[in-house]
Amino acid sequence: MIFTEQKTLHSLVESLKNQGKSIGLVPTMGALHQGHLSLIKKAAEENDTVVVSIFVNPTQFNNPTDLEKYPRTLQADAQLIADLNKDVLIYAPAVADIYGTEVTAQQFDFGGLDKVMEGTSRPGHFDGVGTIVKKLFEIVLPTRAYFGEKDYQQLLIIKRMVEQTGLPVTIVPCPIVRNAEGLALSSRNALLSEAMKQRATFIYRTLVAAKERFGTHSPAEVEAWVSDIFARETDFELEYFTITDADNLLHATEKEAGKRYRAFIVVYAEGVRLIDNIEL
Ligand code: PAF
């Protein structure tokens, strides 16, 4: 069932919650792929009802062309969800149902998590994400909400927003889903040629090799090594490769015992911006 109005959906989930039912929310921007479907299946296993939101959120795009080009495939998305044969409600609002006439982002204090990596490359992006996710939580009243680790920085930021607002929702991180060649699934992959989808396995292979190298080299040495590899590539343009503390996303200068680290990469291939990361 597709809801386009928050009022109708909100009354329904409110009455379900009053009956003691749990609600799992999977927020998406549509163009669903197996990565999203894995989140929806997990949500269906752990909750009585699942809500999938499909909304290309304007306030998180800092580039108008990117917003315009973003794939919108509602009918195909609804079919993929129907094929799962699960109890799933779809919320696919127009911009006005979410924002009214004020299409602006709330300003958040994410404690610096938004000042690195994607935050530097895409100013204002995380305020837009925080704004829409907070609004969705208020509309859908989820018991649990599911987010993929491909957008690891987003996941930490949403956890921080939930701590700050005190909204009663458990954030469930879900592992990155990859195609057979190792390319992290993303709606943007639809913009790649078939040949590039095969070639782009190079990104994941580099991450795996960097992880291995991290065992015997410093973060700076691993970063320099990855940068050299990409400098020799003509099909890929490296925007950044960085190793950070996995909990606060601060750039790792040395390895300290007891800390968890993660490597993050952003690469352009055929003009498409691809992101990936790996636990080290
Ligand atoms: O990860 C995404 O697809 C989006 O950032 C999200 C969480 C649905 C908010 O628009």
PDB file of C-alpha atoms and ligand atoms in Angstrom:
ATOM      1  CA  MET A   1       0.000   0.000   0.000  1.00  0.00           C
ATOM      2  CA  ILE A   2       1.414   3.407  -0.992  1.00  0.00           C
ATOM      3  CA  PHE A   3       0.793   6.397   1.270  1.00  0.00           C
ATOM      4  CA  THR A   4       1.467   9.862  -0.053  1.00  0.00           C
ATOM      5  CA  GLU A   5       0.154  11.814   2.938  1.00  0.00           C
ATOM      6  CA  GLN A   6       1.904  11.806   6.280  1.00  0.00           C
ATOM      7  CA  LYS A   7      -1.381  12.399   8.164  1.00  0.00           C
ATOM      8  CA  THR A   8      -2.940   9.131   6.962  1.00  0.00           C
ATOM      9  CA  LEU A   9       0.192   7.099   7.557  1.00  0.00           C
ATOM     10  CA  HIS A  10       0.767   8.654  10.973  1.00  0.00           C
ATOM     11  CA  SER A  11      -2.770   7.780  12.196  1.00  0.00           C
ATOM     12  CA  LEU A  12      -2.305   4.198  11.059  1.00  0.00           C
ATOM     13  CA  VAL A  13       1.108   3.678  12.699  1.00  0.00           C
ATOM     14  CA  GLU A  14      -0.101   5.417  15.832  1.00  0.00           C
ATOM     15  CA  SER A  15      -2.985   2.959  16.159  1.00  0.00           C
ATOM     16  CA  LEU A  16      -0.651   0.014  15.452  1.00  0.00           C
ATOM     17  CA  LYS A  17       1.715   1.244  18.173  1.00  0.00           C
ATOM     18  CA  ASN A  18      -1.244   1.611  20.576  1.00  0.00           C
ATOM     19  CA  GLN A  19      -1.999  -2.063  19.913  1.00  0.00           C
ATOM     20  CA  GLY A  20       1.552  -2.898  20.999  1.00  0.00           C
ATOM     21  CA  LYS A  21       2.870  -3.573  17.482  1.00  0.00           C
ATOM     22  CA  SER A  22       6.464  -2.798  16.526  1.00  0.00           C
ATOM     23  CA  ILE A  23       7.279  -0.740  13.438  1.00  0.00           C
ATOM     24  CA  GLY A  24      10.479  -1.066  11.406  1.00  0.00           C
ATOM     25  CA  LEU A  25      11.408   1.880   9.189  1.00  0.00           C
ATOM     26  CA  VAL A  26      13.681   1.647   6.145  1.00  0.00           C
ATOM     27  CA  PRO A  27      14.297   5.190   4.872  1.00  0.00           C
ATOM     28  CA  THR A  28      15.305   5.294   1.195  1.00  0.00           C
ATOM     29  CA  MET A  29      15.477   7.633  -1.752  1.00  0.00           C
ATOM     30  CA  GLY A  30      14.127   4.907  -4.035  1.00  0.00           C
ATOM     31  CA  ALA A  31      15.772   3.248  -7.050  1.00  0.00           C
ATOM     32  CA  LEU A  32      15.755   0.206  -4.818  1.00  0.00           C
ATOM     33  CA  HIS A  33      18.355  -2.543  -5.202  1.00  0.00           C
ATOM     34  CA  GLN A  34      19.294  -5.721  -3.341  1.00  0.00           C
ATOM     35  CA  GLY A  35      20.997  -3.643  -0.632  1.00  0.00           C
ATOM     36  CA  HIS A  36      17.688  -1.940   0.230  1.00  0.00           C
ATOM     37  CA  LEU A  37      15.828  -5.241  -0.052  1.00  0.00           C
ATOM     38  CA  SER A  38      18.180  -6.823   2.497  1.00  0.00           C
ATOM     39  CA  LEU A  39      17.314  -3.982   4.918  1.00  0.00           C
ATOM     40  CA  ILE A  40      13.593  -4.461   4.287  1.00  0.00           C
ATOM     41  CA  LYS A  41      13.844  -8.234   4.852  1.00  0.00           C
ATOM     42  CA  LYS A  42      15.729  -7.701   8.115  1.00  0.00           C
ATOM     43  CA  ALA A  43      13.150  -5.124   9.220  1.00  0.00           C
ATOM     44  CA  ALA A  44      10.342  -7.575   8.389  1.00  0.00           C
ATOM     45  CA  GLU A  45      12.007 -10.299  10.476  1.00  0.00           C
ATOM     46  CA  GLU A  46      12.335  -8.031  13.501  1.00  0.00           C
ATOM     47  CA  ASN A  47       9.070  -6.019  13.428  1.00  0.00           C
ATOM     48  CA  ASP A  48       5.312  -6.531  13.063  1.00  0.00           C
ATOM     49  CA  THR A  49       5.014  -3.921  10.313  1.00  0.00           C
ATOM     50  CA  VAL A  50       7.571  -2.332   8.016  1.00  0.00           C
ATOM     51  CA  VAL A  51       7.411   1.143   6.518  1.00  0.00           C
ATOM     52  CA  VAL A  52       9.676   1.924   3.555  1.00  0.00           C
ATOM     53  CA  SER A  53       9.928   5.615   2.802  1.00  0.00           C
ATOM     54  CA  ILE A  54      10.782   6.587  -0.759  1.00  0.00           C
ATOM     55  CA  PHE A  55      11.662  10.254  -0.970  1.00  0.00           C
ATOM     56  CA  VAL A  56      14.399  12.046  -2.854  1.00  0.00           C
ATOM     57  CA  ASN A  57      15.142  14.612  -0.185  1.00  0.00           C
ATOM     58  CA  PRO A  58      16.028  18.000  -1.742  1.00  0.00           C
ATOM     59  CA  THR A  59      17.677  19.477   1.368  1.00  0.00           C
ATOM     60  CA  GLN A  60      20.510  16.926   1.361  1.00  0.00           C
ATOM     61  CA  PHE A  61      21.618  17.721  -2.211  1.00  0.00           C
ATOM     62  CA  ASN A  62      24.138  20.509  -2.510  1.00  0.00           C
ATOM     63  CA  ASN A  63      24.257  20.087  -6.284  1.00  0.00           C
ATOM     64  CA  PRO A  64      21.001  20.846  -8.168  1.00  0.00           C
ATOM     65  CA  THR A  65      22.044  18.702 -11.175  1.00  0.00           C
ATOM     66  CA  ASP A  66      22.666  15.739  -8.897  1.00  0.00           C
ATOM     67  CA  LEU A  67      19.163  16.190  -7.427  1.00  0.00           C
ATOM     68  CA  GLU A  68      17.614  16.448 -10.872  1.00  0.00           C
ATOM     69  CA  LYS A  69      19.510  13.402 -12.201  1.00  0.00           C
ATOM     70  CA  TYR A  70      18.739  11.207  -9.189  1.00  0.00           C
ATOM     71  CA  PRO A  71      16.795   8.139 -10.438  1.00  0.00           C
ATOM     72  CA  ARG A  72      13.063   8.093  -9.610  1.00  0.00           C
ATOM     73  CA  THR A  73      11.481   4.689 -10.211  1.00  0.00           C
ATOM     74  CA  LEU A  74       8.486   4.446  -7.874  1.00  0.00           C
ATOM     75  CA  GLN A  75       6.492   1.844  -9.825  1.00  0.00           C
ATOM     76  CA  ALA A  76       9.477  -0.503 -10.153  1.00  0.00           C
ATOM     77  CA  ASP A  77      10.333   0.048  -6.472  1.00  0.00           C
ATOM     78  CA  ALA A  78       6.754  -0.789  -5.418  1.00  0.00           C
ATOM     79  CA  GLN A  79       6.922  -3.974  -7.507  1.00  0.00           C
ATOM     80  CA  LEU A  80      10.207  -5.080  -5.910  1.00  0.00           C
ATOM     81  CA  ILE A  81       8.652  -4.548  -2.488  1.00  0.00           C
ATOM     82  CA  ALA A  82       5.434  -6.399  -3.445  1.00  0.00           C
ATOM     83  CA  ASP A  83       7.544  -9.347  -4.679  1.00  0.00           C
ATOM     84  CA  LEU A  84       8.939  -9.762  -1.161  1.00  0.00           C
ATOM     85  CA  ASN A  85       5.460 -10.818   0.058  1.00  0.00           C
ATOM     86  CA  LYS A  86       5.936  -9.054   3.392  1.00  0.00           C
ATOM     87  CA  ASP A  87       3.707  -6.691   5.324  1.00  0.00           C
ATOM     88  CA  VAL A  88       5.231  -3.442   4.018  1.00  0.00           C
ATOM     89  CA  LEU A  89       3.707   0.032   3.827  1.00  0.00           C
ATOM     90  CA  ILE A  90       5.293   2.494   1.416  1.00  0.00           C
ATOM     91  CA  TYR A  91       5.447   6.183   2.196  1.00  0.00           C
ATOM     92  CA  ALA A  92       6.194   8.112  -1.009  1.00  0.00           C
ATOM     93  CA  PRO A  93       5.327  11.756  -0.338  1.00  0.00           C
ATOM     94  CA  ALA A  94       5.681  14.828  -2.520  1.00  0.00           C
ATOM     95  CA  VAL A  95       8.095  17.493  -1.268  1.00  0.00           C
ATOM     96  CA  ALA A  96       5.199  19.620   0.053  1.00  0.00           C
ATOM     97  CA  ASP A  97       3.873  16.822   2.277  1.00  0.00           C
ATOM     98  CA  ILE A  98       7.211  16.765   4.107  1.00  0.00           C
ATOM     99  CA  TYR A  99       8.322  20.395   3.973  1.00  0.00           C
ATOM    100  CA  GLY A 100       5.222  22.470   3.237  1.00  0.00           C
ATOM    101  CA  THR A 101       6.493  25.617   1.551  1.00  0.00           C
ATOM    102  CA  GLU A 102       9.726  25.838   3.611  1.00  0.00           C
ATOM    103  CA  VAL A 103      12.166  23.513   1.881  1.00  0.00           C
ATOM    104  CA  THR A 104      15.003  24.130   4.314  1.00  0.00           C
ATOM    105  CA  ALA A 105      17.205  22.052   6.587  1.00  0.00           C
ATOM    106  CA  GLN A 106      17.404  22.323  10.344  1.00  0.00           C
ATOM    107  CA  GLN A 107      20.929  23.038  11.657  1.00  0.00           C
ATOM    108  CA  PHE A 108      22.326  20.287  13.889  1.00  0.00           C
ATOM    109  CA  ASP A 109      25.364  19.980  16.103  1.00  0.00           C
ATOM    110  CA  PHE A 110      26.779  16.583  15.195  1.00  0.00           C
ATOM    111  CA  GLY A 111      29.848  17.087  17.378  1.00  0.00           C
ATOM    112  CA  GLY A 112      32.238  17.298  14.411  1.00  0.00           C
ATOM    113  CA  LEU A 113      31.087  14.070  12.732  1.00  0.00           C
ATOM    114  CA  ASP A 114      29.807  16.205   9.866  1.00  0.00           C
ATOM    115  CA  LYS A 115      33.015  18.209   9.464  1.00  0.00           C
ATOM    116  CA  VAL A 116      35.025  15.483   7.706  1.00  0.00           C
ATOM    117  CA  MET A 117      34.821  13.408   4.527  1.00  0.00           C
ATOM    118  CA  GLU A 118      31.320  13.728   3.006  1.00  0.00           C
ATOM    119  CA  GLY A 119      30.698  16.774   5.200  1.00  0.00           C
ATOM    120  CA  THR A 120      33.629  18.610   3.590  1.00  0.00           C
ATOM    121  CA  SER A 121      32.800  17.474   0.071  1.00  0.00           C
ATOM    122  CA  ARG A 122      29.077  18.158   0.361  1.00  0.00           C
ATOM    123  CA  PRO A 123      28.442  21.223   2.571  1.00  0.00           C
ATOM    124  CA  GLY A 124      25.034  21.130   4.298  1.00  0.00           C
ATOM    125  CA  HIS A 125      24.416  17.520   3.252  1.00  0.00           C
ATOM    126  CA  PHE A 126      24.214  16.101   6.765  1.00  0.00           C
ATOM    127  CA  ASP A 127      21.896  18.835   8.074  1.00  0.00           C
ATOM    128  CA  GLY A 128      19.591  17.794   5.211  1.00  0.00           C
ATOM    129  CA  VAL A 129      19.890  14.122   6.149  1.00  0.00           C
ATOM    130  CA  GLY A 130      19.317  14.863   9.850  1.00  0.00           C
ATOM    131  CA  THR A 131      16.278  16.978   8.961  1.00  0.00           C
ATOM    132  CA  ILE A 132      14.552  14.375   6.817  1.00  0.00           C
ATOM    133  CA  VAL A 133      15.352  11.415   9.075  1.00  0.00           C
ATOM    134  CA  LYS A 134      14.069  13.288  12.150  1.00  0.00           C
ATOM    135  CA  LYS A 135      10.871  14.193  10.283  1.00  0.00           C
ATOM    136  CA  LEU A 136      10.433  10.559   9.162  1.00  0.00           C
ATOM    137  CA  PHE A 137      10.917   9.306  12.729  1.00  0.00           C
ATOM    138  CA  GLU A 138       8.245  11.756  13.940  1.00  0.00           C
ATOM    139  CA  ILE A 139       5.799  10.665  11.230  1.00  0.00           C
ATOM    140  CA  VAL A 140       6.407   6.892  11.255  1.00  0.00           C
ATOM    141  CA  LEU A 141       7.158   6.416  15.000  1.00  0.00           C
ATOM    142  CA  PRO A 142       9.492   3.492  14.283  1.00  0.00           C
ATOM    143  CA  THR A 143      10.563   1.063  16.982  1.00  0.00           C
ATOM    144  CA  ARG A 144      13.675   0.349  14.897  1.00  0.00           C
ATOM    145  CA  ALA A 145      15.185   2.055  11.838  1.00  0.00           C
ATOM    146  CA  TYR A 146      17.580   0.376   9.417  1.00  0.00           C
ATOM    147  CA  PHE A 147      20.604   2.006   7.771  1.00  0.00           C
ATOM    148  CA  GLY A 148      23.337   0.503   5.604  1.00  0.00           C
ATOM    149  CA  GLU A 149      26.998   0.753   6.589  1.00  0.00           C
ATOM    150  CA  LYS A 150      27.867   1.884   3.055  1.00  0.00           C
ATOM    151  CA  ASP A 151      26.908   5.347   4.318  1.00  0.00           C
ATOM    152  CA  TYR A 152      28.830   4.799   7.539  1.00  0.00           C
ATOM    153  CA  GLN A 153      29.259   8.509   8.319  1.00  0.00           C
ATOM    154  CA  GLN A 154      25.519   9.012   7.849  1.00  0.00           C
ATOM    155  CA  LEU A 155      24.859   6.116  10.236  1.00  0.00           C
ATOM    156  CA  LEU A 156      26.970   7.712  13.010  1.00  0.00           C
ATOM    157  CA  ILE A 157      25.338  11.089  12.404  1.00  0.00           C
ATOM    158  CA  ILE A 158      21.846   9.615  12.680  1.00  0.00           C
ATOM    159  CA  LYS A 159      22.815   7.841  15.914  1.00  0.00           C
ATOM    160  CA  ARG A 160      24.034  11.195  17.240  1.00  0.00           C
ATOM    161  CA  MET A 161      20.797  12.925  16.185  1.00  0.00           C
ATOM    162  CA  VAL A 162      18.774  10.258  18.027  1.00  0.00           C
ATOM    163  CA  GLU A 163      20.886  10.705  21.192  1.00  0.00           C
ATOM    164  CA  GLN A 164      20.381  14.464  21.000  1.00  0.00           C
ATOM    165  CA  THR A 165      16.642  14.442  20.314  1.00  0.00           C
ATOM    166  CA  GLY A 166      15.829  11.499  22.597  1.00  0.00           C
ATOM    167  CA  LEU A 167      13.519  10.017  19.953  1.00  0.00           C
ATOM    168  CA  PRO A 168      12.588   6.463  21.082  1.00  0.00           C
ATOM    169  CA  VAL A 169      14.007   4.510  18.143  1.00  0.00           C
ATOM    170  CA  THR A 170      16.748   1.887  17.925  1.00  0.00           C
ATOM    171  CA  ILE A 171      19.138   2.390  15.010  1.00  0.00           C
ATOM    172  CA  VAL A 172      20.060  -0.920  13.379  1.00  0.00           C
ATOM    173  CA  PRO A 173      23.273  -0.862  11.278  1.00  0.00           C
ATOM    174  CA  CYS A 174      23.275  -3.289   8.333  1.00  0.00           C
ATOM    175  CA  PRO A 175      26.366  -4.617   6.505  1.00  0.00           C
ATOM    176  CA  ILE A 176      27.277  -3.399   3.009  1.00  0.00           C
ATOM    177  CA  VAL A 177      25.762  -5.546   0.244  1.00  0.00           C
ATOM    178  CA  ARG A 178      28.052  -6.098  -2.782  1.00  0.00           C
ATOM    179  CA  ASN A 179      27.590  -7.548  -6.242  1.00  0.00           C
ATOM    180  CA  ALA A 180      29.469 -10.710  -7.229  1.00  0.00           C
ATOM    181  CA  GLU A 181      32.502  -8.591  -8.209  1.00  0.00           C
ATOM    182  CA  GLY A 182      32.553  -6.760  -4.872  1.00  0.00           C
ATOM    183  CA  LEU A 183      31.112  -3.417  -6.026  1.00  0.00           C
ATOM    184  CA  ALA A 184      29.044  -1.949  -3.161  1.00  0.00           C
ATOM    185  CA  LEU A 185      25.406  -1.778  -4.282  1.00  0.00           C
ATOM    186  CA  SER A 186      24.156   1.764  -4.789  1.00  0.00           C
ATOM    187  CA  SER A 187      21.330   3.417  -6.706  1.00  0.00           C
ATOM    188  CA  ARG A 188      24.041   5.381  -8.539  1.00  0.00           C
ATOM    189  CA  ASN A 189      25.452   2.148 -10.036  1.00  0.00           C
ATOM    190  CA  ALA A 190      22.519   2.271 -12.471  1.00  0.00           C
ATOM    191  CA  LEU A 191      24.341   5.200 -14.111  1.00  0.00           C
ATOM    192  CA  LEU A 192      27.445   3.054 -14.861  1.00  0.00           C
ATOM    193  CA  SER A 193      28.040   1.107 -18.085  1.00  0.00           C
ATOM    194  CA  GLU A 194      28.049  -2.701 -17.750  1.00  0.00           C
ATOM    195  CA  ALA A 195      31.789  -2.709 -18.484  1.00  0.00           C
ATOM    196  CA  MET A 196      32.434  -0.227 -15.680  1.00  0.00           C
ATOM    197  CA  LYS A 197      30.326  -2.239 -13.231  1.00  0.00           C
ATOM    198  CA  GLN A 198      32.814  -5.070 -13.788  1.00  0.00           C
ATOM    199  CA  ARG A 199      35.858  -2.769 -13.686  1.00  0.00           C
ATOM    200  CA  ALA A 200      34.711  -1.024 -10.512  1.00  0.00           C
ATOM    201  CA  THR A 201      35.509  -4.162  -8.532  1.00  0.00           C
ATOM    202  CA  PHE A 202      38.955  -2.490  -8.479  1.00  0.00           C
ATOM    203  CA  ILE A 203      37.678  -0.165  -5.738  1.00  0.00           C
ATOM    204  CA  TYR A 204      36.764  -2.992  -3.357  1.00  0.00           C
ATOM    205  CA  ARG A 205      39.928  -4.959  -4.194  1.00  0.00           C
ATOM    206  CA  THR A 206      41.956  -1.879  -3.262  1.00  0.00           C
ATOM    207  CA  LEU A 207      40.076  -1.576   0.041  1.00  0.00           C
ATOM    208  CA  VAL A 208      40.740  -5.235   0.863  1.00  0.00           C
ATOM    209  CA  ALA A 209      44.440  -4.834  -0.005  1.00  0.00           C
ATOM    210  CA  ALA A 210      44.604  -1.646   2.102  1.00  0.00           C
ATOM    211  CA  LYS A 211      43.090  -3.531   5.036  1.00  0.00           C
ATOM    212  CA  GLU A 212      45.786  -6.186   4.742  1.00  0.00           C
ATOM    213  CA  ARG A 213      48.527  -3.562   4.481  1.00  0.00           C
ATOM    214  CA  PHE A 214      47.174  -1.766   7.547  1.00  0.00           C
ATOM    215  CA  GLY A 215      48.370  -4.770   9.587  1.00  0.00           C
ATOM    216  CA  THR A 216      52.008  -3.841   8.963  1.00  0.00           C
ATOM    217  CA  HIS A 217      51.981  -0.168   7.905  1.00  0.00           C
ATOM    218  CA  SER A 218      50.992   3.168   9.394  1.00  0.00           C
ATOM    219  CA  PRO A 219      47.739   4.893   8.332  1.00  0.00           C
ATOM    220  CA  ALA A 220      49.755   7.520   6.386  1.00  0.00           C
ATOM    221  CA  GLU A 221      51.691   4.807   4.519  1.00  0.00           C
ATOM    222  CA  VAL A 222      48.495   3.004   3.545  1.00  0.00           C
ATOM    223  CA  GLU A 223      46.897   6.275   2.418  1.00  0.00           C
ATOM    224  CA  ALA A 224      49.944   7.149   0.278  1.00  0.00           C
ATOM    225  CA  TRP A 225      49.949   3.648  -1.221  1.00  0.00           C
ATOM    226  CA  VAL A 226      46.279   3.892  -2.275  1.00  0.00           C
ATOM    227  CA  SER A 227      46.805   7.366  -3.650  1.00  0.00           C
ATOM    228  CA  ASP A 228      49.741   6.099  -5.796  1.00  0.00           C
ATOM    229  CA  ILE A 229      47.658   3.216  -7.140  1.00  0.00           C
ATOM    230  CA  PHE A 230      44.872   5.552  -8.245  1.00  0.00           C
ATOM    231  CA  ALA A 231      47.328   8.053  -9.736  1.00  0.00           C
ATOM    232  CA  ARG A 232      48.208   5.337 -12.282  1.00  0.00           C
ATOM    233  CA  GLU A 233      44.532   4.649 -13.151  1.00  0.00           C
ATOM    234  CA  THR A 234      42.854   6.345 -16.073  1.00  0.00           C
ATOM    235  CA  ASP A 235      39.327   4.988 -15.502  1.00  0.00           C
ATOM    236  CA  PHE A 236      39.047   6.156 -11.900  1.00  0.00           C
ATOM    237  CA  GLU A 237      39.570   9.495 -10.243  1.00  0.00           C
ATOM    238  CA  LEU A 238      40.201   9.342  -6.510  1.00  0.00           C
ATOM    239  CA  GLU A 239      38.450  12.082  -4.513  1.00  0.00           C
ATOM    240  CA  TYR A 240      39.671  10.801  -1.163  1.00  0.00           C
ATOM    241  CA  PHE A 241      40.921   7.755   0.662  1.00  0.00           C
ATOM    242  CA  THR A 242      41.252   8.226   4.387  1.00  0.00           C
ATOM    243  CA  ILE A 243      41.665   6.137   7.509  1.00  0.00           C
ATOM    244  CA  THR A 244      39.824   7.269  10.612  1.00  0.00           C
ATOM    245  CA  ASP A 245      38.895   6.228  14.111  1.00  0.00           C
ATOM    246  CA  ALA A 246      35.700   4.229  13.481  1.00  0.00           C
ATOM    247  CA  ASP A 247      33.875   5.841  16.415  1.00  0.00           C
ATOM    248  CA  ASN A 248      34.550   9.573  16.054  1.00  0.00           C
ATOM    249  CA  LEU A 249      35.778   9.695  12.410  1.00  0.00           C
ATOM    250  CA  LEU A 250      38.903  11.628  13.405  1.00  0.00           C
ATOM    251  CA  HIS A 251      41.752  11.104  10.956  1.00  0.00           C
ATOM    252  CA  ALA A 252      44.079   8.359  12.201  1.00  0.00           C
ATOM    253  CA  THR A 253      47.681   9.484  12.493  1.00  0.00           C
ATOM    254  CA  GLU A 254      48.888   6.399  14.335  1.00  0.00           C
ATOM    255  CA  LYS A 255      47.507   3.050  15.422  1.00  0.00           C
ATOM    256  CA  GLU A 256      46.489   2.869  19.069  1.00  0.00           C
ATOM    257  CA  ALA A 257      45.666  -0.348  20.873  1.00  0.00           C
ATOM    258  CA  GLY A 258      41.990  -0.800  21.697  1.00  0.00           C
ATOM    259  CA  LYS A 259      40.778   1.582  18.980  1.00  0.00           C
ATOM    260  CA  ARG A 260      38.730   0.582  15.952  1.00  0.00           C
ATOM    261  CA  TYR A 261      39.658   1.961  12.543  1.00  0.00           C
ATOM    262  CA  ARG A 262      37.896   2.248   9.210  1.00  0.00           C
ATOM    263  CA  ALA A 263      38.990   3.230   5.712  1.00  0.00           C
ATOM    264  CA  PHE A 264      36.773   5.379   3.476  1.00  0.00           C
ATOM    265  CA  ILE A 265      37.034   5.934  -0.246  1.00  0.00           C
ATOM    266  CA  VAL A 266      35.313   8.121  -2.828  1.00  0.00           C
ATOM    267  CA  VAL A 267      36.021   7.558  -6.497  1.00  0.00           C
ATOM    268  CA  TYR A 268      34.621   8.989  -9.716  1.00  0.00           C
ATOM    269  CA  ALA A 269      34.038   6.489 -12.532  1.00  0.00           C
ATOM    270  CA  GLU A 270      32.366   7.611 -15.759  1.00  0.00           C
ATOM    271  CA  GLY A 271      31.451  10.804 -13.903  1.00  0.00           C
ATOM    272  CA  VAL A 272      29.566   8.847 -11.210  1.00  0.00           C
ATOM    273  CA  ARG A 273      30.569   9.400  -7.598  1.00  0.00           C
ATOM    274  CA  LEU A 274      31.030   6.030  -5.862  1.00  0.00           C
ATOM    275  CA  ILE A 275      31.596   5.628  -2.147  1.00  0.00           C
ATOM    276  CA  ASP A 276      32.712   2.634  -0.129  1.00  0.00           C
ATOM    277  CA  ASN A 277      34.382   1.775   3.158  1.00  0.00           C
ATOM    278  CA  ILE A 278      35.849  -1.124   5.075  1.00  0.00           C
ATOM    279  CA  GLU A 279      36.469  -2.007   8.693  1.00  0.00           C
ATOM    280  CA  LEU A 280      40.216  -2.380   9.298  1.00  0.00           C
TER     281      LEU A 280
HETATM  282  O1  PAF B   1      20.778   6.989   2.605  1.00  0.00           O
HETATM  283  C1  PAF B   1      19.826   7.530   1.991  1.00  0.00           C
HETATM  284  O2  PAF B   1      19.277   6.995   1.036  1.00  0.00           O
HETATM  285  C2  PAF B   1      19.327   8.892   2.457  1.00  0.00           C
HETATM  286  O3  PAF B   1      20.367   9.688   2.895  1.00  0.00           O
HETATM  287  C3  PAF B   1      18.218   8.782   3.518  1.00  0.00           C
HETATM  288  C4  PAF B   1      18.737   8.168   4.799  1.00  0.00           C
HETATM  289  C5  PAF B   1      17.053   7.974   2.983  1.00  0.00           C
HETATM  290  C6  PAF B   1      17.704  10.185   3.862  1.00  0.00           C
HETATM  291  O4  PAF B   1      17.179  10.817   2.740  1.00  0.00           O
END
